[in-house]
mmCIF file of C-alpha atoms and ligand atoms in Angstrom:
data_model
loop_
_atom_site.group_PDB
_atom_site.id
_atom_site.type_symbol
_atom_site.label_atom_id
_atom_site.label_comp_id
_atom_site.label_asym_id
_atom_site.label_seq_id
_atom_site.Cartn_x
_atom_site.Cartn_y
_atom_site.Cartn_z
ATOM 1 C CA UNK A 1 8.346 33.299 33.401
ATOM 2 C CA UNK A 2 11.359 31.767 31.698
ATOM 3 C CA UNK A 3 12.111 28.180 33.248
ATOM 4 C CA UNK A 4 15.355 27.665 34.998
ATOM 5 C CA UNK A 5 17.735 24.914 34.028
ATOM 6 C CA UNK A 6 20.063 23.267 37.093
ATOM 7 C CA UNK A 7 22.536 25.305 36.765
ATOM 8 C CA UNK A 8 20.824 28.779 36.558
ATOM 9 C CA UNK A 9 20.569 28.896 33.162
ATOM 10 C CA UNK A 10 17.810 29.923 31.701
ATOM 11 C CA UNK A 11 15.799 27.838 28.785
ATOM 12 C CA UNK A 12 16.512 30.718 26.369
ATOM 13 C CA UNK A 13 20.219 30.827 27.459
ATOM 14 C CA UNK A 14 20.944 26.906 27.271
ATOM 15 C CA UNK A 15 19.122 27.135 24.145
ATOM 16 C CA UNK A 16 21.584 30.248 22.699
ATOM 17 C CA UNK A 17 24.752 27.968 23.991
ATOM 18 C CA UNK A 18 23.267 24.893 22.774
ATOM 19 C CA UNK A 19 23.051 26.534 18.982
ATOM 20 C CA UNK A 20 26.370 28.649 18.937
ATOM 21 C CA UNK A 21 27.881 24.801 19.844
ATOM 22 C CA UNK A 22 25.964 22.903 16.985
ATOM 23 C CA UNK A 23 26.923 25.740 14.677
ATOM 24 C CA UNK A 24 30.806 24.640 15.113
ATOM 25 C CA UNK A 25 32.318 22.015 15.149
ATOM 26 C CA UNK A 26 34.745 21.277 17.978
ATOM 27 C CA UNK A 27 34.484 24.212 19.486
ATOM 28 C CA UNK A 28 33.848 25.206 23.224
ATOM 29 C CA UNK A 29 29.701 25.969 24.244
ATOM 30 C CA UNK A 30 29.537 28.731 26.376
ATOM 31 C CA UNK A 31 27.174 30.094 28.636
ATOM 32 C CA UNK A 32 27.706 33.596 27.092
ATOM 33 C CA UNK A 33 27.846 32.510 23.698
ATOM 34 C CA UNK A 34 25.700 34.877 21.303
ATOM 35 C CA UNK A 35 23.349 32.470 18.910
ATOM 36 C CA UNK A 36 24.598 31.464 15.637
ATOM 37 C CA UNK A 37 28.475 32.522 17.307
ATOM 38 C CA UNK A 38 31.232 30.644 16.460
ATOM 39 C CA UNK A 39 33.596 30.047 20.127
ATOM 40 C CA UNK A 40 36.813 28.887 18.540
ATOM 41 C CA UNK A 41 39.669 27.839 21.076
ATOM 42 C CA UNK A 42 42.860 29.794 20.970
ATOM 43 C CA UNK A 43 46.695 29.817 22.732
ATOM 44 C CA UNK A 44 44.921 32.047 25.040
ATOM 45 C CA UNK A 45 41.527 30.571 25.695
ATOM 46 C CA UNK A 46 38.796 31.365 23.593
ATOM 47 C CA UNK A 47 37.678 33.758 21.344
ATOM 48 C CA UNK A 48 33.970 34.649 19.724
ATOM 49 C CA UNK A 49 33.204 35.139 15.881
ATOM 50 C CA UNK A 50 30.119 36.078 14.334
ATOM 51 C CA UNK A 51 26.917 35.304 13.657
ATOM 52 C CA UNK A 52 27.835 37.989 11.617
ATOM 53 C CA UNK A 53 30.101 37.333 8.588
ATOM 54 C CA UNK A 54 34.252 37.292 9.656
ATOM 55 C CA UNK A 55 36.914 37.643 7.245
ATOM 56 C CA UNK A 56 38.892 34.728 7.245
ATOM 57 C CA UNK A 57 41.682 32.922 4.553
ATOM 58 C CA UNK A 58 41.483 30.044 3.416
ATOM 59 C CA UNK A 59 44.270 28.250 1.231
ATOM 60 C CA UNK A 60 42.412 26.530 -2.011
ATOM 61 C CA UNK A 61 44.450 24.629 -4.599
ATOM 62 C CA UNK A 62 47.401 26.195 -3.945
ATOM 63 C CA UNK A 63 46.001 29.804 -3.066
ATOM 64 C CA UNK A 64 45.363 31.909 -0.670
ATOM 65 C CA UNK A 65 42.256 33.739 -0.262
ATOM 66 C CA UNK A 66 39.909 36.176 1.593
ATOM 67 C CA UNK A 67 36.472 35.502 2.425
ATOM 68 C CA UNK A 68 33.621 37.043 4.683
ATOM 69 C CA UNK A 69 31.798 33.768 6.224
ATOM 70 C CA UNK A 70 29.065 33.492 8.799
ATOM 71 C CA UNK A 71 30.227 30.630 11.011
ATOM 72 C CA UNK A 72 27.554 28.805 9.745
ATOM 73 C CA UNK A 73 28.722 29.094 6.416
ATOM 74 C CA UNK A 74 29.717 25.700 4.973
ATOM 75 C CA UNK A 75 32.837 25.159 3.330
ATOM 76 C CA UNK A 76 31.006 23.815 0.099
ATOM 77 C CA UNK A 77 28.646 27.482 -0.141
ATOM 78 C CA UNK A 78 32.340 28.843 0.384
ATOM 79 C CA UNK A 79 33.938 27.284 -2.452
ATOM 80 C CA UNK A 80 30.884 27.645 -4.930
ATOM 81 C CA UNK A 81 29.485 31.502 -4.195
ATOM 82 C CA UNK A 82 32.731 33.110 -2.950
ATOM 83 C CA UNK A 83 35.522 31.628 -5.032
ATOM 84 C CA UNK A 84 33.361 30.592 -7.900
ATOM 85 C CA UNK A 85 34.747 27.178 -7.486
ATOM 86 C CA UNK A 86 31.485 25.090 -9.063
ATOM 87 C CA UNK A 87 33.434 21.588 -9.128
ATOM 88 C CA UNK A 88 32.195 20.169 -5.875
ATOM 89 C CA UNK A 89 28.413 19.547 -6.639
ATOM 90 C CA UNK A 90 25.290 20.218 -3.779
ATOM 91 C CA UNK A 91 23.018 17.288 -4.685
ATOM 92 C CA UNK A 92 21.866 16.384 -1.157
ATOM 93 C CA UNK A 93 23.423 19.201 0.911
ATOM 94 C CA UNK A 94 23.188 16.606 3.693
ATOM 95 C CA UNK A 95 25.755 14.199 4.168
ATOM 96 C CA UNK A 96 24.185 11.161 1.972
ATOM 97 C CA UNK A 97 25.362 11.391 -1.864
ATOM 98 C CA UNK A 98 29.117 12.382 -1.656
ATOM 99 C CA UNK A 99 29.159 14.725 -4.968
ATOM 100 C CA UNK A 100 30.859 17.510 -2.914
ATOM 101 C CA UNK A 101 33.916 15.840 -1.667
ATOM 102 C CA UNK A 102 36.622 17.483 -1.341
ATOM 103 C CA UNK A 103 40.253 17.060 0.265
ATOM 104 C CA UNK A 104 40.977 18.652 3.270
ATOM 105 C CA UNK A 105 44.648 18.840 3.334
ATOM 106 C CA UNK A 106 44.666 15.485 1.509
ATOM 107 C CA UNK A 107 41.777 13.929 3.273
ATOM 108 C CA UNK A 108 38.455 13.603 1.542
ATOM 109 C CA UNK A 109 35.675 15.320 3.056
ATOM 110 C CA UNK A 110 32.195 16.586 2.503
ATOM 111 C CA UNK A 111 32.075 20.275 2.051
ATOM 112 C CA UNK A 112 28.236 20.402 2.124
ATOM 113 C CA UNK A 113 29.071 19.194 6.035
ATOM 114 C CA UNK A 114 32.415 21.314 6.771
ATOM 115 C CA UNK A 115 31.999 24.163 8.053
ATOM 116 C CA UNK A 116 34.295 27.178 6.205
ATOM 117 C CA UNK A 117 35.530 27.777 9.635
ATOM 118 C CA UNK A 118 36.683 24.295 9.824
ATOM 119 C CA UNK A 119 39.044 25.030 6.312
ATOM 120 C CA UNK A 120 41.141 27.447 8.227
ATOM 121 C CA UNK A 121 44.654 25.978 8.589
ATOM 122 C CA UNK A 122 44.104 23.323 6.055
ATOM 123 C CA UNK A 123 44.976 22.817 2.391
ATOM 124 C CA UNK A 124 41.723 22.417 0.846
ATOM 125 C CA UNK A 125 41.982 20.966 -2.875
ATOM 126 C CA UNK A 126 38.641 20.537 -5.563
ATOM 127 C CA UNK A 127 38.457 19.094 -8.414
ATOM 128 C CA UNK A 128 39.479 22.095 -10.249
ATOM 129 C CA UNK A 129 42.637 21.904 -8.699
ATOM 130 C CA UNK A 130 43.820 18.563 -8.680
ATOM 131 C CA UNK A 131 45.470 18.731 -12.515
ATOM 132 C CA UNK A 132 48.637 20.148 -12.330
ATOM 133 C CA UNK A 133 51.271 21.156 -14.692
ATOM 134 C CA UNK A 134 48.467 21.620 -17.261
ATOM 135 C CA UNK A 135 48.405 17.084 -16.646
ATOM 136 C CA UNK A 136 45.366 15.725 -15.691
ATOM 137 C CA UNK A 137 45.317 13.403 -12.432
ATOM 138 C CA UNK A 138 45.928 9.780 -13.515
ATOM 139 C CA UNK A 139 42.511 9.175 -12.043
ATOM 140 C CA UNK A 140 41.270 12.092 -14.366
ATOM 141 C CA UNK A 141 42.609 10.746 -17.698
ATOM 142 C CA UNK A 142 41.974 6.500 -16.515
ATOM 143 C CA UNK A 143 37.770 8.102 -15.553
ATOM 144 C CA UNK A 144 37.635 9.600 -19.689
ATOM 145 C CA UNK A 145 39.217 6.021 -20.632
ATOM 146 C CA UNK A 146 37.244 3.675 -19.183
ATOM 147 C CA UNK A 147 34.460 6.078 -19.933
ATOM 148 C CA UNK A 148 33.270 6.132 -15.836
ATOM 149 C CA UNK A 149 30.456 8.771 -16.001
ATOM 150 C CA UNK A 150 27.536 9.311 -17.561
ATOM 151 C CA UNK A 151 25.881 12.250 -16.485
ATOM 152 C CA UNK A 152 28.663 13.456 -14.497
ATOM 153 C CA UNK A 153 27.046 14.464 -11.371
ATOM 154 C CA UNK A 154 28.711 12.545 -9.022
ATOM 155 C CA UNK A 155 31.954 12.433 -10.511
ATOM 156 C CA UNK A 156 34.130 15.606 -9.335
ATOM 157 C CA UNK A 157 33.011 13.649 -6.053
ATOM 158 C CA UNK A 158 34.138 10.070 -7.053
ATOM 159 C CA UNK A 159 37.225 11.503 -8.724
ATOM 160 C CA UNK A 160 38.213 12.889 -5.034
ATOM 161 C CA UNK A 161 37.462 10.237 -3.846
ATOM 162 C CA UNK A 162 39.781 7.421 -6.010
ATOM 163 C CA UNK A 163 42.611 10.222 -6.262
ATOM 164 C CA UNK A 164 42.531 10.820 -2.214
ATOM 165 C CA UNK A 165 42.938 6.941 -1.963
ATOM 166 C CA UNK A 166 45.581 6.502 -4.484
ATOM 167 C CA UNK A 167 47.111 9.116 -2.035
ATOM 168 C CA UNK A 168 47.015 7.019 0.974
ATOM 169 C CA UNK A 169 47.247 3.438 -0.505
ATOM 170 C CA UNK A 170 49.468 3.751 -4.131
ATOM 171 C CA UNK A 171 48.140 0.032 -4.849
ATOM 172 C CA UNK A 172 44.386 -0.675 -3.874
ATOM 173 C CA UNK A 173 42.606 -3.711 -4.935
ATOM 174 C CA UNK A 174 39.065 -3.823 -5.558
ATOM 175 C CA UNK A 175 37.726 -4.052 -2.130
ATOM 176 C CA UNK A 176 39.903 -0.894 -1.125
ATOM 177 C CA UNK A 177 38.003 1.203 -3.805
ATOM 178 C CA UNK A 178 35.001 -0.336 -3.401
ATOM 179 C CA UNK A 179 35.279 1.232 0.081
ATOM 180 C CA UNK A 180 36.886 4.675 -1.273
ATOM 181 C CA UNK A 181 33.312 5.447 -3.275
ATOM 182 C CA UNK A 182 31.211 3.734 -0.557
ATOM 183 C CA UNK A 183 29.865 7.282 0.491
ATOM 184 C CA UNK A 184 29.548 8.392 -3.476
ATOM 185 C CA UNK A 185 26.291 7.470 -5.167
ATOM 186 C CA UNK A 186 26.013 7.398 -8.289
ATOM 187 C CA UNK A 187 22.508 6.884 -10.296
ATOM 188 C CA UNK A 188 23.733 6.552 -13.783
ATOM 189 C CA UNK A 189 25.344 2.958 -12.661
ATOM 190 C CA UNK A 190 29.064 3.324 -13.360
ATOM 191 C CA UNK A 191 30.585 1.920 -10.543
ATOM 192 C CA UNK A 192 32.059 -1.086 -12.535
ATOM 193 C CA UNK A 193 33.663 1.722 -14.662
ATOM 194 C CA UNK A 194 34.829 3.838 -11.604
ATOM 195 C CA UNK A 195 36.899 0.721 -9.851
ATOM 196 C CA UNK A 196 38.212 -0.416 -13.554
ATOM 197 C CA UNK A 197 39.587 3.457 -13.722
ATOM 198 C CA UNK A 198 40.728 3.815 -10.904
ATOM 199 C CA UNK A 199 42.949 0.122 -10.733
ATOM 200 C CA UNK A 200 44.234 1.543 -14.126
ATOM 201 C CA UNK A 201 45.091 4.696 -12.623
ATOM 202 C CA UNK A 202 47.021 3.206 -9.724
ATOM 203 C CA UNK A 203 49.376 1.787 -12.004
ATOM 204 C CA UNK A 204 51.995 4.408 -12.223
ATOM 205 C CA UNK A 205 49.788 7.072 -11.140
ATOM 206 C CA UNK A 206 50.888 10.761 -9.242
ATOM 207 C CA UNK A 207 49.844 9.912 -6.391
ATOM 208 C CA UNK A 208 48.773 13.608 -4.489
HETATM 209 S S1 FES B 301 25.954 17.293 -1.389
HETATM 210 FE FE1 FES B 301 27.358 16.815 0.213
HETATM 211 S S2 FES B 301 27.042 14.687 0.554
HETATM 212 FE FE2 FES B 301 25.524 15.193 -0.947
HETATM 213 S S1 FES B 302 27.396 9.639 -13.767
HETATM 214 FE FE1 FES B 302 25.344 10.278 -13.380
HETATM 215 S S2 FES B 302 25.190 10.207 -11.214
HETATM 216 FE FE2 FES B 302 27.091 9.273 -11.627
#
């Protein structure tokens, strides 16, 4: 017999509406939430996508674009199998390394922990599209000058990184960029190079 929580609900059903709310972020658990469902809140109330995959749009360096996502579907999976973006790198898939960062609508984020869902209504920008004009980011060209990578695996991530802080602070010091990459590891070592580039790049930089 299936045990009974307070409430009425039963373990399977608090279990069902436990998952659908871990699945996304922000949004409302319900009791008759299907498992794996998105509940996203809405001018009306609520509504309930998935677990199936939903078309949604997302807007990615500068474009707009269709995709079928499960609501579990991160926004880094997104990028990489559905728009082919490849910039933003999985390394941990977890939260701990910071090679998939991203900017969501100018703020840097990790995509391996974003849910797609979560892009909707925001300008997401990669690596791939944060040259514009057929110009390389100042933090771009100052990374190949002071020769800040080695293997490269973490850098599309530090590169968000340093260019989303030029963005909010035109004139870091150190300390500021020491605490822009704090969630970027990188094992080659080139963290002395990444701060040197990115105090050049400050200097007259586009800052965006
Ligand atoms: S792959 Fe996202 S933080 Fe490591
Ligand atoms: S350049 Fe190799 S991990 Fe950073």
């Amino acid at each position: 017999m299936a045990a009974n929580t307070k409430d009425g609900l039963t373990r399977r059903e608090l279990l069902q509406g436990l998952s659908a709310g871990a699945v996304a972020t922000g949004l409302l658990p319900a009791r008759t939430a299907r498992a794996g469902a998105a509940i996203k809140r809405t001018g009306a109330g609520a509504e309930t996508y998935g677990p199936g995959p939903v078309a949604i749009r997302l807007r990615v360096n500068g474009a707009e674009h269709a995709l079928e996502v499960e609501p579990r579907t991160t926004l880094l999976t997104a990028l990489r199998a559905q728009l082919d973006l490849t910039g933003a790198k999985p390394v941990c898939d977890r939260g701990a390394c910071g090679a998939c960062t991203v900017h969501l609508s100018g703020t840097p984020v990790l995509a391996c922990m974003t849910l797609a869902f979560d892009a909707i209504d925001h300008e997401v920008t990669t690596v791939e599209g944060l040259a514009q004009g057929g110009e390389l980011h100042p933090v771009q060209e100052a990374f190949i000058a002071h020769d800040a990578l080695q293997c490269g695996f973490c850098t599309p991530g530090m590169v968000m990184s340093c260019a989303a802080l030029l963005g909010r602070n035109p004139h870091p010091n150190e300390h500021d960029v020491r605490n822009a990459i704090a969630g970027n590891l990188c094992r080659c070592g080139t963290y002395p190079q990444v701060i040197a580039a990115t105090l050049a790049a400050a200097g007259g930089a586009r800052h965006g």
